[in-house]
Amino acid sequence: MWPEEFSFILDGAEQVTLESAARQREDGSHSEAIHRQALKVRLSQADYERIWPLAEARYRLQGHFAGKAITLIVNNPHYSQWHPADGGTVESVSDSGRPYSTRYVVVHFLLDDVRETVEA
């Protein structure tokens, strides 16, 4: 199960379809085309560093996405164009009047239906 403490990360996630055409590899073979449902999320660098240990593992979801599972894409070569990317920086001022910057990262989670076999 996706840890409850990180459920806020999926609030406002955008459902997207990852698509790429088949390509010819150096050895002459062809890669398969990619058509996968995913969630696109912009989160702070600090939050990204907290969920990094959960990368490349599949987690079931509850709530709004019940019946779905997600996998954070970070270094899978098949999904290299959707690896974490710069999400910009937001400049702010703290309550004490001190300026600070918050860095953001854009990440993608593969989104799958959870299928369970049931004995009849």
PDB file of N, CA and C in Angstrom, residues 6-78:
ATOM      1  N   PHE A   6       2.241   9.946   2.666  1.00  0.00           N
ATOM      2  CA  PHE A   6       2.539  10.575   1.380  1.00  0.00           C
ATOM      3  C   PHE A   6       1.305  10.719   0.491  1.00  0.00           C
ATOM      4  N   SER A   7       0.123  10.509   1.033  1.00  0.00           N
ATOM      5  CA  SER A   7      -1.092  10.597   0.221  1.00  0.00           C
ATOM      6  C   SER A   7      -1.297  12.006  -0.344  1.00  0.00           C
ATOM      7  N   PHE A   8      -0.825  13.039   0.354  1.00  0.00           N
ATOM      8  CA  PHE A   8      -0.969  14.415  -0.122  1.00  0.00           C
ATOM      9  C   PHE A   8      -0.249  14.634  -1.459  1.00  0.00           C
ATOM     10  N   ILE A   9       0.760  13.841  -1.748  1.00  0.00           N
ATOM     11  CA  ILE A   9       1.526  13.991  -2.985  1.00  0.00           C
ATOM     12  C   ILE A   9       0.647  13.754  -4.211  1.00  0.00           C
ATOM     13  N   LEU A  10      -0.341  12.881  -4.072  1.00  0.00           N
ATOM     14  CA  LEU A  10      -1.199  12.549  -5.208  1.00  0.00           C
ATOM     15  C   LEU A  10      -2.399  13.484  -5.344  1.00  0.00           C
ATOM     16  N   ASP A  11      -2.610  14.363  -4.352  1.00  0.00           N
ATOM     17  CA  ASP A  11      -3.675  15.362  -4.463  1.00  0.00           C
ATOM     18  C   ASP A  11      -3.335  16.291  -5.624  1.00  0.00           C
ATOM     19  N   GLY A  12      -4.225  16.455  -6.537  1.00  0.00           N
ATOM     20  CA  GLY A  12      -3.973  17.327  -7.679  1.00  0.00           C
ATOM     21  C   GLY A  12      -3.118  16.693  -8.770  1.00  0.00           C
ATOM     22  N   ALA A  13      -2.875  15.388  -8.675  1.00  0.00           N
ATOM     23  CA  ALA A  13      -2.102  14.708  -9.722  1.00  0.00           C
ATOM     24  C   ALA A  13      -2.890  14.748 -11.028  1.00  0.00           C
ATOM     25  N   GLU A  14      -2.187  14.916 -12.117  1.00  0.00           N
ATOM     26  CA  GLU A  14      -2.808  14.975 -13.439  1.00  0.00           C
ATOM     27  C   GLU A  14      -2.692  13.607 -14.114  1.00  0.00           C
ATOM     28  N   GLN A  15      -3.829  13.042 -14.550  1.00  0.00           N
ATOM     29  CA  GLN A  15      -3.791  11.778 -15.277  1.00  0.00           C
ATOM     30  C   GLN A  15      -3.375  12.060 -16.715  1.00  0.00           C
ATOM     31  N   VAL A  16      -2.339  11.361 -17.172  1.00  0.00           N
ATOM     32  CA  VAL A  16      -1.817  11.553 -18.521  1.00  0.00           C
ATOM     33  C   VAL A  16      -1.581  10.183 -19.160  1.00  0.00           C
ATOM     34  N   THR A  17      -1.379  10.186 -20.466  1.00  0.00           N
ATOM     35  CA  THR A  17      -1.005   8.967 -21.181  1.00  0.00           C
ATOM     36  C   THR A  17       0.412   9.156 -21.698  1.00  0.00           C
ATOM     37  N   LEU A  18       1.297   8.256 -21.318  1.00  0.00           N
ATOM     38  CA  LEU A  18       2.667   8.279 -21.805  1.00  0.00           C
ATOM     39  C   LEU A  18       2.681   7.573 -23.146  1.00  0.00           C
ATOM     40  N   GLU A  19       3.175   8.252 -24.155  1.00  0.00           N
ATOM     41  CA  GLU A  19       3.198   7.669 -25.501  1.00  0.00           C
ATOM     42  C   GLU A  19       4.549   7.907 -26.147  1.00  0.00           C
ATOM     43  N   SER A  20       5.054   6.869 -26.793  1.00  0.00           N
ATOM     44  CA  SER A  20       6.256   7.013 -27.614  1.00  0.00           C
ATOM     45  C   SER A  20       6.205   5.947 -28.689  1.00  0.00           C
ATOM     46  N   ALA A  21       6.679   6.301 -29.853  1.00  0.00           N
ATOM     47  CA  ALA A  21       6.672   5.377 -30.988  1.00  0.00           C
ATOM     48  C   ALA A  21       7.763   4.321 -30.810  1.00  0.00           C
ATOM     49  N   ALA A  22       7.587   3.192 -31.494  1.00  0.00           N
ATOM     50  CA  ALA A  22       8.625   2.160 -31.501  1.00  0.00           C
ATOM     51  C   ALA A  22       9.868   2.742 -32.162  1.00  0.00           C
ATOM     52  N   ARG A  23      11.030   2.333 -31.689  1.00  0.00           N
ATOM     53  CA  ARG A  23      12.292   2.833 -32.238  1.00  0.00           C
ATOM     54  C   ARG A  23      13.192   1.675 -32.631  1.00  0.00           C
ATOM     55  N   GLN A  24      14.069   1.950 -33.589  1.00  0.00           N
ATOM     56  CA  GLN A  24      15.038   0.939 -33.988  1.00  0.00           C
ATOM     57  C   GLN A  24      16.267   1.083 -33.090  1.00  0.00           C
ATOM     58  N   ARG A  25      16.691  -0.051 -32.530  1.00  0.00           N
ATOM     59  CA  ARG A  25      17.865  -0.059 -31.665  1.00  0.00           C
ATOM     60  C   ARG A  25      19.124  -0.211 -32.504  1.00  0.00           C
ATOM     61  N   GLU A  26      20.270  -0.011 -31.870  1.00  0.00           N
ATOM     62  CA  GLU A  26      21.553  -0.132 -32.554  1.00  0.00           C
ATOM     63  C   GLU A  26      21.778  -1.535 -33.118  1.00  0.00           C
ATOM     64  N   ASP A  27      21.231  -2.544 -32.449  1.00  0.00           N
ATOM     65  CA  ASP A  27      21.429  -3.930 -32.914  1.00  0.00           C
ATOM     66  C   ASP A  27      20.448  -4.322 -34.025  1.00  0.00           C
ATOM     67  N   GLY A  28      19.619  -3.379 -34.467  1.00  0.00           N
ATOM     68  CA  GLY A  28      18.686  -3.638 -35.562  1.00  0.00           C
ATOM     69  C   GLY A  28      17.301  -4.061 -35.121  1.00  0.00           C
ATOM     70  N   SER A  29      17.135  -4.421 -33.845  1.00  0.00           N
ATOM     71  CA  SER A  29      15.818  -4.801 -33.346  1.00  0.00           C
ATOM     72  C   SER A  29      14.997  -3.536 -33.073  1.00  0.00           C
ATOM     73  N   HIS A  30      13.719  -3.723 -32.826  1.00  0.00           N
ATOM     74  CA  HIS A  30      12.825  -2.592 -32.568  1.00  0.00           C
ATOM     75  C   HIS A  30      12.304  -2.648 -31.134  1.00  0.00           C
ATOM     76  N   SER A  31      12.223  -1.482 -30.509  1.00  0.00           N
ATOM     77  CA  SER A  31      11.583  -1.404 -29.202  1.00  0.00           C
ATOM     78  C   SER A  31      10.076  -1.303 -29.432  1.00  0.00           C
ATOM     79  N   GLU A  32       9.310  -1.654 -28.426  1.00  0.00           N
ATOM     80  CA  GLU A  32       7.859  -1.569 -28.555  1.00  0.00           C
ATOM     81  C   GLU A  32       7.400  -0.133 -28.284  1.00  0.00           C
ATOM     82  N   ALA A  33       6.306   0.238 -28.906  1.00  0.00           N
ATOM     83  CA  ALA A  33       5.710   1.549 -28.641  1.00  0.00           C
ATOM     84  C   ALA A  33       5.173   1.552 -27.210  1.00  0.00           C
ATOM     85  N   ILE A  34       5.176   2.711 -26.599  1.00  0.00           N
ATOM     86  CA  ILE A  34       4.697   2.847 -25.225  1.00  0.00           C
ATOM     87  C   ILE A  34       3.378   3.615 -25.232  1.00  0.00           C
ATOM     88  N   HIS A  35       2.372   3.038 -24.590  1.00  0.00           N
ATOM     89  CA  HIS A  35       1.070   3.679 -24.363  1.00  0.00           C
ATOM     90  C   HIS A  35       0.653   3.265 -22.953  1.00  0.00           C
ATOM     91  N   ARG A  36       0.936   4.097 -21.966  1.00  0.00           N
ATOM     92  CA  ARG A  36       0.653   3.752 -20.569  1.00  0.00           C
ATOM     93  C   ARG A  36      -0.025   4.915 -19.869  1.00  0.00           C
ATOM     94  N   GLN A  37      -0.974   4.594 -19.014  1.00  0.00           N
ATOM     95  CA  GLN A  37      -1.603   5.598 -18.165  1.00  0.00           C
ATOM     96  C   GLN A  37      -0.613   5.950 -17.056  1.00  0.00           C
ATOM     97  N   ALA A  38      -0.616   7.206 -16.640  1.00  0.00           N
ATOM     98  CA  ALA A  38       0.303   7.649 -15.601  1.00  0.00           C
ATOM     99  C   ALA A  38      -0.298   8.832 -14.856  1.00  0.00           C
ATOM    100  N   LEU A  39       0.314   9.138 -13.725  1.00  0.00           N
ATOM    101  CA  LEU A  39       0.001  10.344 -12.979  1.00  0.00           C
ATOM    102  C   LEU A  39       1.218  11.252 -13.050  1.00  0.00           C
ATOM    103  N   LYS A  40       0.992  12.504 -13.392  1.00  0.00           N
ATOM    104  CA  LYS A  40       2.061  13.505 -13.454  1.00  0.00           C
ATOM    105  C   LYS A  40       1.898  14.393 -12.227  1.00  0.00           C
ATOM    106  N   VAL A  41       2.990  14.548 -11.468  1.00  0.00           N
ATOM    107  CA  VAL A  41       2.926  15.284 -10.212  1.00  0.00           C
ATOM    108  C   VAL A  41       4.100  16.260 -10.125  1.00  0.00           C
ATOM    109  N   ARG A  42       3.806  17.471  -9.674  1.00  0.00           N
ATOM    110  CA  ARG A  42       4.862  18.448  -9.374  1.00  0.00           C
ATOM    111  C   ARG A  42       4.943  18.532  -7.858  1.00  0.00           C
ATOM    112  N   LEU A  43       6.114  18.215  -7.309  1.00  0.00           N
ATOM    113  CA  LEU A  43       6.284  18.231  -5.873  1.00  0.00           C
ATOM    114  C   LEU A  43       7.600  18.883  -5.504  1.00  0.00           C
ATOM    115  N   SER A  44       7.712  19.286  -4.261  1.00  0.00           N
ATOM    116  CA  SER A  44       8.935  19.957  -3.823  1.00  0.00           C
ATOM    117  C   SER A  44      10.101  18.976  -3.854  1.00  0.00           C
ATOM    118  N   GLN A  45      11.295  19.515  -4.029  1.00  0.00           N
ATOM    119  CA  GLN A  45      12.509  18.699  -4.024  1.00  0.00           C
ATOM    120  C   GLN A  45      12.600  17.918  -2.714  1.00  0.00           C
ATOM    121  N   ALA A  46      12.235  18.559  -1.611  1.00  0.00           N
ATOM    122  CA  ALA A  46      12.296  17.896  -0.302  1.00  0.00           C
ATOM    123  C   ALA A  46      11.354  16.690  -0.255  1.00  0.00           C
ATOM    124  N   ASP A  47      10.126  16.842  -0.760  1.00  0.00           N
ATOM    125  CA  ASP A  47       9.184  15.720  -0.772  1.00  0.00           C
ATOM    126  C   ASP A  47       9.671  14.621  -1.716  1.00  0.00           C
ATOM    127  N   TYR A  48      10.248  15.013  -2.848  1.00  0.00           N
ATOM    128  CA  TYR A  48      10.800  14.033  -3.782  1.00  0.00           C
ATOM    129  C   TYR A  48      11.895  13.203  -3.099  1.00  0.00           C
ATOM    130  N   GLU A  49      12.757  13.844  -2.358  1.00  0.00           N
ATOM    131  CA  GLU A  49      13.822  13.124  -1.657  1.00  0.00           C
ATOM    132  C   GLU A  49      13.247  12.176  -0.614  1.00  0.00           C
ATOM    133  N   ARG A  50      12.102  12.523  -0.023  1.00  0.00           N
ATOM    134  CA  ARG A  50      11.466  11.641   0.965  1.00  0.00           C
ATOM    135  C   ARG A  50      10.864  10.400   0.315  1.00  0.00           C
ATOM    136  N   ILE A  51      10.331  10.536  -0.926  1.00  0.00           N
ATOM    137  CA  ILE A  51       9.704   9.361  -1.560  1.00  0.00           C
ATOM    138  C   ILE A  51      10.670   8.584  -2.437  1.00  0.00           C
ATOM    139  N   TRP A  52      11.891   9.091  -2.632  1.00  0.00           N
ATOM    140  CA  TRP A  52      12.882   8.413  -3.472  1.00  0.00           C
ATOM    141  C   TRP A  52      13.033   6.927  -3.125  1.00  0.00           C
ATOM    142  N   PRO A  53      13.089   6.532  -1.851  1.00  0.00           N
ATOM    143  CA  PRO A  53      13.238   5.100  -1.541  1.00  0.00           C
ATOM    144  C   PRO A  53      12.071   4.236  -2.038  1.00  0.00           C
ATOM    145  N   LEU A  54      10.942   4.847  -2.401  1.00  0.00           N
ATOM    146  CA  LEU A  54       9.780   4.094  -2.879  1.00  0.00           C
ATOM    147  C   LEU A  54       9.811   3.881  -4.389  1.00  0.00           C
ATOM    148  N   ALA A  55      10.825   4.403  -5.059  1.00  0.00           N
ATOM    149  CA  ALA A  55      10.904   4.361  -6.519  1.00  0.00           C
ATOM    150  C   ALA A  55      11.013   2.940  -7.053  1.00  0.00           C
ATOM    151  N   GLU A  56      10.441   2.749  -8.245  1.00  0.00           N
ATOM    152  CA  GLU A  56      10.504   1.510  -9.015  1.00  0.00           C
ATOM    153  C   GLU A  56       9.810   0.327  -8.332  1.00  0.00           C
ATOM    154  N   ALA A  57       9.023   0.581  -7.301  1.00  0.00           N
ATOM    155  CA  ALA A  57       8.221  -0.462  -6.662  1.00  0.00           C
ATOM    156  C   ALA A  57       6.745  -0.110  -6.871  1.00  0.00           C
ATOM    157  N   ARG A  58       5.897  -1.110  -6.898  1.00  0.00           N
ATOM    158  CA  ARG A  58       4.468  -0.913  -7.172  1.00  0.00           C
ATOM    159  C   ARG A  58       3.705  -0.831  -5.861  1.00  0.00           C
ATOM    160  N   TYR A  59       2.861   0.194  -5.739  1.00  0.00           N
ATOM    161  CA  TYR A  59       2.083   0.415  -4.518  1.00  0.00           C
ATOM    162  C   TYR A  59       0.608   0.551  -4.853  1.00  0.00           C
ATOM    163  N   ARG A  60      -0.222  -0.122  -4.088  1.00  0.00           N
ATOM    164  CA  ARG A  60      -1.674   0.015  -4.232  1.00  0.00           C
ATOM    165  C   ARG A  60      -2.127   1.323  -3.619  1.00  0.00           C
ATOM    166  N   LEU A  61      -3.213   1.845  -4.178  1.00  0.00           N
ATOM    167  CA  LEU A  61      -3.759   3.108  -3.695  1.00  0.00           C
ATOM    168  C   LEU A  61      -5.127   2.901  -3.070  1.00  0.00           C
ATOM    169  N   GLN A  62      -5.515   3.842  -2.231  1.00  0.00           N
ATOM    170  CA  GLN A  62      -6.848   3.854  -1.643  1.00  0.00           C
ATOM    171  C   GLN A  62      -7.483   5.196  -1.941  1.00  0.00           C
ATOM    172  N   GLY A  63      -8.694   5.393  -1.476  1.00  0.00           N
ATOM    173  CA  GLY A  63      -9.369   6.669  -1.677  1.00  0.00           C
ATOM    174  C   GLY A  63      -9.784   6.873  -3.110  1.00  0.00           C
ATOM    175  N   HIS A  64      -9.515   8.055  -3.646  1.00  0.00           N
ATOM    176  CA  HIS A  64      -9.913   8.437  -5.005  1.00  0.00           C
ATOM    177  C   HIS A  64      -9.394   7.454  -6.057  1.00  0.00           C
ATOM    178  N   PHE A  65      -8.215   6.891  -5.843  1.00  0.00           N
ATOM    179  CA  PHE A  65      -7.607   5.973  -6.806  1.00  0.00           C
ATOM    180  C   PHE A  65      -7.698   4.511  -6.363  1.00  0.00           C
ATOM    181  N   ALA A  66      -8.690   4.172  -5.546  1.00  0.00           N
ATOM    182  CA  ALA A  66      -8.849   2.785  -5.096  1.00  0.00           C
ATOM    183  C   ALA A  66      -8.975   1.863  -6.306  1.00  0.00           C
ATOM    184  N   GLY A  67      -8.346   0.700  -6.232  1.00  0.00           N
ATOM    185  CA  GLY A  67      -8.353  -0.238  -7.345  1.00  0.00           C
ATOM    186  C   GLY A  67      -7.232   0.015  -8.341  1.00  0.00           C
ATOM    187  N   LYS A  68      -6.361   0.970  -8.033  1.00  0.00           N
ATOM    188  CA  LYS A  68      -5.225   1.309  -8.889  1.00  0.00           C
ATOM    189  C   LYS A  68      -3.923   1.079  -8.117  1.00  0.00           C
ATOM    190  N   ALA A  69      -2.839   0.996  -8.861  1.00  0.00           N
ATOM    191  CA  ALA A  69      -1.514   0.895  -8.268  1.00  0.00           C
ATOM    192  C   ALA A  69      -0.592   1.843  -9.028  1.00  0.00           C
ATOM    193  N   ILE A  70       0.429   2.345  -8.340  1.00  0.00           N
ATOM    194  CA  ILE A  70       1.370   3.267  -8.963  1.00  0.00           C
ATOM    195  C   ILE A  70       2.806   2.783  -8.797  1.00  0.00           C
ATOM    196  N   THR A  71       3.646   3.210  -9.743  1.00  0.00           N
ATOM    197  CA  THR A  71       5.077   2.941  -9.691  1.00  0.00           C
ATOM    198  C   THR A  71       5.789   4.235 -10.071  1.00  0.00           C
ATOM    199  N   LEU A  72       6.619   4.766  -9.173  1.00  0.00           N
ATOM    200  CA  LEU A  72       7.358   5.994  -9.442  1.00  0.00           C
ATOM    201  C   LEU A  72       8.486   5.697 -10.428  1.00  0.00           C
ATOM    202  N   ILE A  73       8.493   6.408 -11.557  1.00  0.00           N
ATOM    203  CA  ILE A  73       9.523   6.237 -12.590  1.00  0.00           C
ATOM    204  C   ILE A  73      10.717   7.116 -12.226  1.00  0.00           C
ATOM    205  N   VAL A  74      11.895   6.505 -12.049  1.00  0.00           N
ATOM    206  CA  VAL A  74      13.079   7.321 -11.786  1.00  0.00           C
ATOM    207  C   VAL A  74      14.266   6.957 -12.668  1.00  0.00           C
ATOM    208  N   ASN A  75      14.466   5.686 -12.970  1.00  0.00           N
ATOM    209  CA  ASN A  75      15.632   5.337 -13.776  1.00  0.00           C
ATOM    210  C   ASN A  75      15.399   4.186 -14.746  1.00  0.00           C
ATOM    211  N   ASN A  76      14.159   3.825 -14.989  1.00  0.00           N
ATOM    212  CA  ASN A  76      13.849   2.773 -15.945  1.00  0.00           C
ATOM    213  C   ASN A  76      14.160   3.288 -17.355  1.00  0.00           C
ATOM    214  N   PRO A  77      15.063   2.636 -18.087  1.00  0.00           N
ATOM    215  CA  PRO A  77      15.462   3.159 -19.406  1.00  0.00           C
ATOM    216  C   PRO A  77      14.318   3.215 -20.416  1.00  0.00           C
ATOM    217  N   HIS A  78      13.292   2.373 -20.276  1.00  0.00           N
ATOM    218  CA  HIS A  78      12.161   2.398 -21.193  1.00  0.00           C
ATOM    219  C   HIS A  78      11.353   3.692 -21.074  1.00  0.00           C
TER     220      HIS A  78
END
